[in-house]
Coordinates of C-alpha atoms in Angstrom, one line a residue:
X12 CA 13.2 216.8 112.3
X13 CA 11.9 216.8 108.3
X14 CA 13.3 214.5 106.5
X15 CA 12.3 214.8 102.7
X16 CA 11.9 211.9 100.0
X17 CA 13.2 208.5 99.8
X18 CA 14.7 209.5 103.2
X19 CA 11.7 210.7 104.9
X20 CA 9.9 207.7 103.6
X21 CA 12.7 205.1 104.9
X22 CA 12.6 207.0 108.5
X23 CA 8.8 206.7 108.5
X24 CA 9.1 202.9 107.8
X25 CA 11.6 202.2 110.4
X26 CA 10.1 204.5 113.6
X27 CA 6.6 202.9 112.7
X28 CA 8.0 199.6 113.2
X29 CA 10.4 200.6 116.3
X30 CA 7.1 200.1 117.9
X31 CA 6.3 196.5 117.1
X32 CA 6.2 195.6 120.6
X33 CA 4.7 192.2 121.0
X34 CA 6.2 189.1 119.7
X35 CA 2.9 188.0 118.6
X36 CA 0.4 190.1 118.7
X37 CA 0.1 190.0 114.8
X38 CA -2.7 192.4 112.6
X39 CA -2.1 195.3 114.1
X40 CA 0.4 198.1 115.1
X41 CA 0.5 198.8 119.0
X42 CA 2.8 202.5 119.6
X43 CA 5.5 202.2 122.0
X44 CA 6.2 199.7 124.8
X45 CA 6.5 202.5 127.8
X46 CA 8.3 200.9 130.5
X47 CA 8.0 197.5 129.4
X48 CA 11.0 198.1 127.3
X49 CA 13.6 195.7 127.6
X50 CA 16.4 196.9 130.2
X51 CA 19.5 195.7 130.9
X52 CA 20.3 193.2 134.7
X53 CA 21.5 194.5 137.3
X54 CA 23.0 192.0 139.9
X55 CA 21.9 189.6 138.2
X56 CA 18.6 190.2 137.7
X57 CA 16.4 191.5 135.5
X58 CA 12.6 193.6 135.3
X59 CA 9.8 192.0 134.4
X60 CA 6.3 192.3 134.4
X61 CA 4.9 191.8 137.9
X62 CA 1.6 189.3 136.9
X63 CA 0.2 186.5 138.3
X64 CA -1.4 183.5 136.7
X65 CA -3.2 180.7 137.8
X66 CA -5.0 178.8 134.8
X67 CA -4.5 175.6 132.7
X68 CA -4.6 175.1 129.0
X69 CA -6.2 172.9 127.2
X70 CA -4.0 170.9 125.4
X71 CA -0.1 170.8 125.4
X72 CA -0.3 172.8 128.2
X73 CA -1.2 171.9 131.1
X74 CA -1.3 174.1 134.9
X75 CA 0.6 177.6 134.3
X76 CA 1.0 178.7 138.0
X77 CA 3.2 182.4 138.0
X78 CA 3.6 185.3 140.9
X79 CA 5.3 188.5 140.4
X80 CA 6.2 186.7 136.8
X81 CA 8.0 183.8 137.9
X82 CA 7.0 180.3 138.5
X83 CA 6.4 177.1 136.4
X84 CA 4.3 175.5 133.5
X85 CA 3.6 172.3 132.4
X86 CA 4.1 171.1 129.1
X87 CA 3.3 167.5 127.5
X88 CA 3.5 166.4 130.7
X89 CA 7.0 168.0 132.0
X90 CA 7.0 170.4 134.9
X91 CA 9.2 173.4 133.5
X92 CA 10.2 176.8 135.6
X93 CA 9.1 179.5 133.4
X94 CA 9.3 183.5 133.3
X95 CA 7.0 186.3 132.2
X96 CA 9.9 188.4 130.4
X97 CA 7.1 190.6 128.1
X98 CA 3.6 192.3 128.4
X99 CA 1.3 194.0 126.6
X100 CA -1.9 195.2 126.1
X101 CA -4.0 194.9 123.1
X102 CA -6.6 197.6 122.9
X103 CA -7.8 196.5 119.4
X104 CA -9.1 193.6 120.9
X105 CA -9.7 193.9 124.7
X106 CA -6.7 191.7 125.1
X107 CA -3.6 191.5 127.7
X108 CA -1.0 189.1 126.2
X109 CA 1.8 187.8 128.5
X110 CA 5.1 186.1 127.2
X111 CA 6.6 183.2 128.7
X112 CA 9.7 181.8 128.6
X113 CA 10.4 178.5 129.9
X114 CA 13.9 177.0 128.3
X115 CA 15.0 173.4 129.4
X116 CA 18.4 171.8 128.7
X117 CA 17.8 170.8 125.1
X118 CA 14.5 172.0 124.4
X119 CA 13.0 176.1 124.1
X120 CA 9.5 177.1 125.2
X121 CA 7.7 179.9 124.4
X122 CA 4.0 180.8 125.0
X123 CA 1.6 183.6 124.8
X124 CA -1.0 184.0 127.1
X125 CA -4.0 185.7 126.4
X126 CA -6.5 187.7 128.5
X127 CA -9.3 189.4 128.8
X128 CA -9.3 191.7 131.5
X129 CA -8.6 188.9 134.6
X130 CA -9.6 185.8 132.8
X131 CA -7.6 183.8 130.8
X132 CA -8.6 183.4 127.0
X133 CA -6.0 181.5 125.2
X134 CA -2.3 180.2 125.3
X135 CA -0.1 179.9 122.0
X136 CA 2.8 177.4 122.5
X137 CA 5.8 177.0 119.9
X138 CA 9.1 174.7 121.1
X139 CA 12.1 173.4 118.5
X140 CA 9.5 170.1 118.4
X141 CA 6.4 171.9 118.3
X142 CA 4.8 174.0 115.8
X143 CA 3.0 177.2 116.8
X144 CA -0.5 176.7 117.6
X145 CA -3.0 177.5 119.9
X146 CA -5.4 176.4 123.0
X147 CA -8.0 177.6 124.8
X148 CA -7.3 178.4 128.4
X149 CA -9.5 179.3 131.8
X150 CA -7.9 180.8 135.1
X151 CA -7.2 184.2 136.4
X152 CA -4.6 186.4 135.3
X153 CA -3.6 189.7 137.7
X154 CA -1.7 192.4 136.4
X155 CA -1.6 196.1 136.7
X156 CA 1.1 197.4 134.5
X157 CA 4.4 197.5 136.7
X158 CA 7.8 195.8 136.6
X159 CA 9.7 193.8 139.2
X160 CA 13.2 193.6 139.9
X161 CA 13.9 189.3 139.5
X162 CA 16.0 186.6 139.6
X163 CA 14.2 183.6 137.6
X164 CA 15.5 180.4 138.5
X165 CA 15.0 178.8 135.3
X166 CA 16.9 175.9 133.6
X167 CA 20.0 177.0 131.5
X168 CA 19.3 176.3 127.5
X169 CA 22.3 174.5 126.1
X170 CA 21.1 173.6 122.8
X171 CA 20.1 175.3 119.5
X172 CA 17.5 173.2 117.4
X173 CA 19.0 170.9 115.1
X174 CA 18.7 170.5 111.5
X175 CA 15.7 169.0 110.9
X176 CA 13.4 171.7 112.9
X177 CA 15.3 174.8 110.7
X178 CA 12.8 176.7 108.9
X179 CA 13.7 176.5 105.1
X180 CA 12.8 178.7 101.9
X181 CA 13.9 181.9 103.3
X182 CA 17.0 183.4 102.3
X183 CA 18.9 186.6 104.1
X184 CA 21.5 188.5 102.6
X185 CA 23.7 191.1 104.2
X186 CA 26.9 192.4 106.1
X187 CA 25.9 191.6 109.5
X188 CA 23.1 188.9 109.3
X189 CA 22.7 185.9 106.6
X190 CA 20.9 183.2 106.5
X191 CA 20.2 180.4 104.2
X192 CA 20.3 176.6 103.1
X193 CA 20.5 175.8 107.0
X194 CA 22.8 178.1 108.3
X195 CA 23.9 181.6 108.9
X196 CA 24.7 184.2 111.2
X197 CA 23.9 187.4 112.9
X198 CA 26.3 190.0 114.7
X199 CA 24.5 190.8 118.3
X200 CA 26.5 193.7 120.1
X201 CA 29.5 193.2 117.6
X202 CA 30.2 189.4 118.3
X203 CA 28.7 186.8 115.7
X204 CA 26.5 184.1 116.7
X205 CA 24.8 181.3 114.9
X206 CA 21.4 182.0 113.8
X207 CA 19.0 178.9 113.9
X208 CA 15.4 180.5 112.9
X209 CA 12.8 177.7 113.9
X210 CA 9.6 179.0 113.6
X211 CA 8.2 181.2 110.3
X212 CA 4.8 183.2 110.8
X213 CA 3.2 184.2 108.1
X214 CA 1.5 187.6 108.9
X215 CA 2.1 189.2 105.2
X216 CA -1.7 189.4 104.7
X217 CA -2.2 190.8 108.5
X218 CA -1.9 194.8 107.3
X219 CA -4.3 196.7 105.9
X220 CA -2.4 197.1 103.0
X221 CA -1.0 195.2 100.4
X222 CA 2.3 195.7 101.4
X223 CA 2.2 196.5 105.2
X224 CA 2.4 192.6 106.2
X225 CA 5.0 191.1 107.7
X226 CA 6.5 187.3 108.5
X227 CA 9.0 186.3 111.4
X228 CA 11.4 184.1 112.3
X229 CA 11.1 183.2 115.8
X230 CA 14.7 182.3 116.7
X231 CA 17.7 181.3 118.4
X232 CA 21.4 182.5 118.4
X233 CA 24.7 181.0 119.6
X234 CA 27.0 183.6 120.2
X235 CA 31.1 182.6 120.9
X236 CA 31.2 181.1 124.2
X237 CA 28.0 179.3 124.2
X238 CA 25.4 181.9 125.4
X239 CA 22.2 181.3 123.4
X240 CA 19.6 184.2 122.9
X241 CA 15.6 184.0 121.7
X242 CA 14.6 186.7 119.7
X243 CA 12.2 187.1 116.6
X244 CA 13.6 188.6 113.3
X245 CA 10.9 191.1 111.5
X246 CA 10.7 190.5 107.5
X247 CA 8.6 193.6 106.5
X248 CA 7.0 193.4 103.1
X249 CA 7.3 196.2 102.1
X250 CA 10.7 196.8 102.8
X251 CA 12.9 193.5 101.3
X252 CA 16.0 195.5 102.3
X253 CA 16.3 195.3 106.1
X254 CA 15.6 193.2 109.1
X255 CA 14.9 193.8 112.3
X256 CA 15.3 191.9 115.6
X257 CA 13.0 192.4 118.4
X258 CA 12.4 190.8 121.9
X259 CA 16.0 189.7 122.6
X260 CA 16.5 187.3 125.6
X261 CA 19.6 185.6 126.5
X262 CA 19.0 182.4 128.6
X263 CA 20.7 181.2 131.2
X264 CA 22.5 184.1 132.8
X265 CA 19.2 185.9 132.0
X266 CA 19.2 189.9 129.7
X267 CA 16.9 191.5 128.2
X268 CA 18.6 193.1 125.3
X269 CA 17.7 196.0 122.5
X270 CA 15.9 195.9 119.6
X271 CA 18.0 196.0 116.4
X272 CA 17.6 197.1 112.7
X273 CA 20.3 195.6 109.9
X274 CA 20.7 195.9 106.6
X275 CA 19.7 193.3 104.6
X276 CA 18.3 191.6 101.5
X277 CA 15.6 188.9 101.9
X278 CA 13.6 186.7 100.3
X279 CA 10.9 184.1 100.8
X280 CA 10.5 181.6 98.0
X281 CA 7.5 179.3 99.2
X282 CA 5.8 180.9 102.2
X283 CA 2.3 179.1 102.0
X284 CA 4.3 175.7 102.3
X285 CA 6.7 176.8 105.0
X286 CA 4.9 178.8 107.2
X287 CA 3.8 177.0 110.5
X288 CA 0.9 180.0 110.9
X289 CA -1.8 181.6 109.0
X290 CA -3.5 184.5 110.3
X291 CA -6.8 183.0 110.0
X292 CA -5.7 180.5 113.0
X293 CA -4.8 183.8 114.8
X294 CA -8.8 185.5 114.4
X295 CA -10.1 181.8 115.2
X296 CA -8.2 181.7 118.7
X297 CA -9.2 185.3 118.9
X298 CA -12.8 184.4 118.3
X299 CA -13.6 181.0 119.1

């Protein structure tokens, strides 16, 4: 299909970043996910990527044992079931990332696990209490591209982060998703849910343009009866007029769910001060 002017340009924007496919791998553009796209559960169960890992961080975290994507991790000290719901390799740097999640009853995990071909590089962590931020890692990781059918038996989320761990400074404006002065919400699948964005990455310099950066607002939604969702809302800079949600997961009666573009006004008044991540961290853990 041609699509001419303003149009052409707006459909250009938005298929380039239907493939954003990595909550984190930030600086570069990586195509299509293929059949790591999200899918929806059958029987109560859902696909995920069939790797194993057995390493240790270096830091927060401590062993991170997983087979066929499912297992445990733990953190600070806590032994937590966790889930390899995303996967992706990243040619631009000889890297495989894997993303974990690994919810308890009040608190949300998330880390990305880095490696180079079978050995473990690097894990990023991020939790409600817990800024982004990264350790090095060592162990084996085995993984060769194909999904499993699963049931994780991991512990149901029952809280959204409070107050106090709310990103601030951001402002989104817009029929189906707001947010602002610590609170706002999103429609997911034409039911509202509270939006509680807890993590802001700066990655507006991570283009290789002036105006091809990005930032995101990793995320969790409370929808009407209590189901809470993780997801990470795209903030493109060159486009101040949409948003787009990527990497949907519901916790506790696990779902992978679609990707998501609304219209939307937004604006960032003090990034520098309220972002928890700089790129330069990112090429750091990259390149120790």
């Amino acid at each position: 299909m041609i699509v001419r002017g303003p149009r052409r340009h707006r459909a250009l924007v938005l298929a380039k970043r239907g493939g954003i496919c990595v909550l984190l791998t930030l600086l570069v553009w990586l195509g299509a996910c293929g059949e790591d796209s999200p899918v929806a559960p059958t029987d109560n169960s859902i696909r995920i990527p069939a790797v194993s890992i057995s390493g240790v961080g270096s830091s927060r975290v401590g062993s991170v044992e997983l087979k066929d994507g499912v297992g445990f991790c733990d953190i600070d000290g806590t032994h937590v079931p966790a889930a390899v719901y995303w996967a992706q390799s990243w040619d631009a740097y000889g890297l495989t990332v894997f993303h974990v999640i690994a919810p308890t009853v009040g608190e949300l995990h998330v880390l990305y696990v880095y490696s180079v071909t079978d050995t473990l590089q690097t894990i990023w962590h991020e939790s409600y209490t817990h800024p982004l931020a990264y350790e090095n890692a060592s162990g084996i990781a085995s993984y060769d591209g194909h999904l499993v059918e699963s049931t994780p038996n991991l512990q149901c989320l029952g809280e959204a982060p409070n107050e106090n761990q709310l990103v601030d400074g951001v402002t989104i404006t817009g029929p189906l998703l707001n947010w602002g002065a610590g609170s706002g919400t999103i429609e997911i699948e034409q039911r509202e849910y509270g939006c509680y964005p807890f993590q802001l990455v700066d990655c507006s310099d991570c283009g290789t343009t002036a105006t091809d950066g990005w930032f995101e607002l990793h995320s969790v939604f409370r929808g009407p009866q209590d189901q809470i969702e993780f997801g990470i809302l795209y903030l493109f800079v060159e486009d101040p007029r949409h948003v787009i949600l990527h990497h949907r997961i519901q916790l506790c009666d696990l779902w992978l769910g679609p990707s998501t573009t609304y219209e939307a006004d937004w604006s960032i008044a003090a990034p520098a001060v309220n972002s928890r991540f700089h790129p330069r961290l990112f090429s750091l853990a990259v390149h120790p």
